XYZ file of C-alpha atoms in Angstrom:
208
model
C -45.023 131.051 77.420
C -42.575 131.709 73.988
C -44.275 134.325 71.824
C -44.765 132.860 68.523
C -44.853 135.284 65.446
C -45.880 135.188 62.231
C -43.909 137.455 59.529
C -44.830 137.094 56.136
C -44.895 139.351 52.930
C -48.549 139.571 51.349
C -50.101 141.787 48.313
C -52.518 144.050 48.992
C -55.205 141.202 48.663
C -53.657 139.313 51.288
C -51.666 136.718 48.614
C -48.705 135.575 50.748
C -47.654 132.754 47.577
C -44.078 132.874 46.112
C -43.191 136.928 46.506
C -39.832 136.348 46.329
C -39.664 133.929 42.835
C -41.471 132.563 39.550
C -40.069 128.707 41.171
C -40.344 129.398 44.509
C -43.771 127.872 45.272
C -45.878 126.602 41.831
C -48.476 124.404 43.727
C -52.110 125.031 41.617
C -49.985 126.636 38.438
C -49.188 129.857 40.086
C -47.797 131.981 37.913
C -46.846 135.266 39.628
C -43.322 134.771 41.738
C -41.504 136.744 42.081
C -44.389 140.246 42.483
C -42.837 141.599 45.825
C -39.210 141.150 44.538
C -39.526 144.663 42.380
C -40.109 146.476 45.515
C -37.155 145.205 47.838
C -35.258 147.983 48.676
C -32.692 148.544 51.817
C -33.763 149.527 54.134
C -36.887 146.436 54.217
C -33.926 144.162 54.741
C -32.761 146.215 57.503
C -35.624 145.642 59.334
C -35.941 142.177 57.793
C -32.273 141.363 59.868
C -33.831 143.774 62.998
C -36.633 140.417 63.432
C -34.953 137.865 62.612
C -32.727 139.282 65.421
C -35.202 139.121 67.780
C -36.125 135.271 67.496
C -34.840 132.440 69.686
C -36.350 129.710 67.372
C -37.285 129.255 63.544
C -40.881 127.033 63.138
C -40.512 126.402 59.440
C -42.919 124.486 57.215
C -41.243 121.774 54.738
C -40.861 124.241 51.291
C -39.535 127.064 53.483
C -37.370 125.125 55.134
C -35.928 122.943 52.153
C -35.910 126.509 50.463
C -33.374 128.326 53.043
C -31.577 124.848 53.787
C -30.378 125.931 50.295
C -29.430 128.557 50.260
C -28.464 130.867 54.055
C -26.019 128.230 54.800
C -24.076 130.232 51.671
C -25.031 133.723 52.786
C -21.117 134.826 53.921
C -20.478 135.228 57.259
C -20.995 139.497 58.159
C -24.309 138.903 56.560
C -26.896 139.500 59.808
C -29.710 137.680 58.499
C -28.065 134.425 57.389
C -25.507 134.478 60.542
C -28.769 134.368 63.218
C -30.876 131.903 60.594
C -27.952 129.588 60.333
C -26.858 129.573 64.425
C -30.260 129.781 65.700
C -33.015 126.559 66.801
C -34.518 125.642 63.873
C -37.633 123.721 64.074
C -39.751 121.717 60.687
C -43.374 120.790 59.955
C -42.966 118.264 58.334
C -45.130 114.959 57.339
C -42.226 113.701 54.527
C -39.102 115.208 56.128
C -36.794 112.528 57.707
C -33.231 113.719 56.847
C -32.346 116.875 58.300
C -28.963 118.958 56.945
C -29.066 122.683 58.312
C -27.354 122.990 61.292
C -29.453 123.209 64.727
C -32.535 121.345 62.856
C -35.031 119.194 64.543
C -38.386 117.575 63.410
C -41.523 117.739 65.440
C -42.468 115.129 66.487
C -46.472 113.553 66.566
C -48.950 116.550 65.784
C -48.338 119.328 64.853
C -50.103 121.915 67.108
C -49.577 119.750 69.971
C -45.609 119.780 69.541
C -46.480 123.930 68.595
C -47.820 124.580 71.737
C -45.480 122.580 74.136
C -42.003 124.525 72.090
C -44.187 127.862 73.076
C -44.447 126.134 76.688
C -40.000 125.916 76.719
C -37.538 128.805 77.782
C -35.930 130.341 74.755
C -37.383 132.946 73.284
C -39.964 134.783 70.610
C -40.810 131.787 67.973
C -40.249 132.894 64.095
C -41.613 131.520 61.034
C -41.340 133.225 57.640
C -42.823 132.050 54.968
C -44.236 128.493 55.265
C -47.830 128.841 54.219
C -49.731 125.395 54.768
C -47.933 125.855 58.376
C -49.395 129.260 58.917
C -52.638 127.672 57.853
C -52.104 124.419 60.875
C -50.837 127.815 63.064
C -53.872 130.444 62.886
C -57.184 127.440 63.042
C -55.357 126.470 66.413
C -55.093 129.421 67.992
C -51.172 129.435 68.447
C -50.376 132.957 66.599
C -49.336 135.872 69.174
C -47.914 138.126 67.244
C -48.222 139.322 62.508
C -45.224 140.830 61.154
C -46.902 141.394 57.357
C -45.441 143.279 54.874
C -48.183 144.170 52.808
C -46.735 145.086 48.780
C -48.907 147.210 46.308
C -49.774 144.749 44.146
C -53.097 142.553 43.398
C -52.719 139.411 42.358
C -55.446 137.332 42.255
C -55.217 134.028 43.173
C -52.739 132.103 45.375
C -52.413 131.238 48.292
C -52.793 133.201 51.497
C -52.540 134.303 55.247
C -56.277 134.752 56.294
C -57.809 131.305 54.361
C -60.564 129.311 55.201
C -60.465 128.035 58.470
C -59.200 131.258 60.225
C -60.345 131.598 63.427
C -62.264 135.047 64.835
C -59.928 137.342 67.250
C -59.298 140.957 68.157
C -55.624 142.140 67.052
C -53.876 145.226 67.623
C -51.622 147.582 66.171
C -48.410 147.752 67.372
C -46.526 149.892 64.785
C -45.584 151.052 60.639
C -43.154 151.422 58.693
C -43.890 153.030 55.542
C -41.300 152.405 52.729
C -40.494 154.014 49.312
C -41.083 151.798 47.022
C -44.994 151.651 48.660
C -44.815 148.471 50.908
C -45.846 148.775 54.454
C -45.293 146.815 57.957
C -47.467 146.222 60.374
C -47.258 144.561 63.333
C -50.503 143.130 64.533
C -50.746 141.332 68.162
C -53.740 139.336 69.806
C -55.484 140.506 72.288
C -58.578 138.426 72.428
C -61.636 137.070 70.752
C -63.582 139.702 68.233
C -65.653 142.388 69.126
C -69.058 143.426 68.099
C -70.915 146.631 67.038
C -73.362 148.249 65.077
C -73.796 151.500 63.048
C -75.735 153.722 61.948
C -77.417 157.593 63.794
C -79.793 156.121 66.328
C -77.086 154.064 68.008
C -74.438 157.284 67.833
C -71.903 155.124 66.402
C -71.976 157.511 63.102
């Protein structure tokens, strides 16, 4: 079974919409695009290159696919992230795209959760999802994510698309590692470890 990893940038209040630029995603009249850019540093790019290097395939929603397809093919040959993204298999979840120009791209057929389950049953290494807010919600609702790689930025955005929105399936997670950067960004990796556990606090329970 292939592991599916969601990697994303979020604000401290959980917004994942348009961290990279004003025109990245203006759905809902979003006015704060580019909120993540002032906190980027070379070490974050290095970490993302290491994460991307592990991927056996990329799974993207339409909007993120179109953004990536318009920029990453222009990357220099010695760019480690660009070289990996340009050559690896890419699967696209879209109801509207029919022509995929980026090399090694395939449109998922039929029901997205079913198609992703079939992908996970194949050989080929880790499947990574980058950005793709709408697709991520579908994957979370259908309990298809094995690992979350979340970079939390020290900002409050207030409104926008959130990583864990309504419909999130309750689940247990285990923190595997954390990395703290000089700009205040914290990268955390969580793996799926079963259902949500419950308990009670208070002096009468011994948990105080």
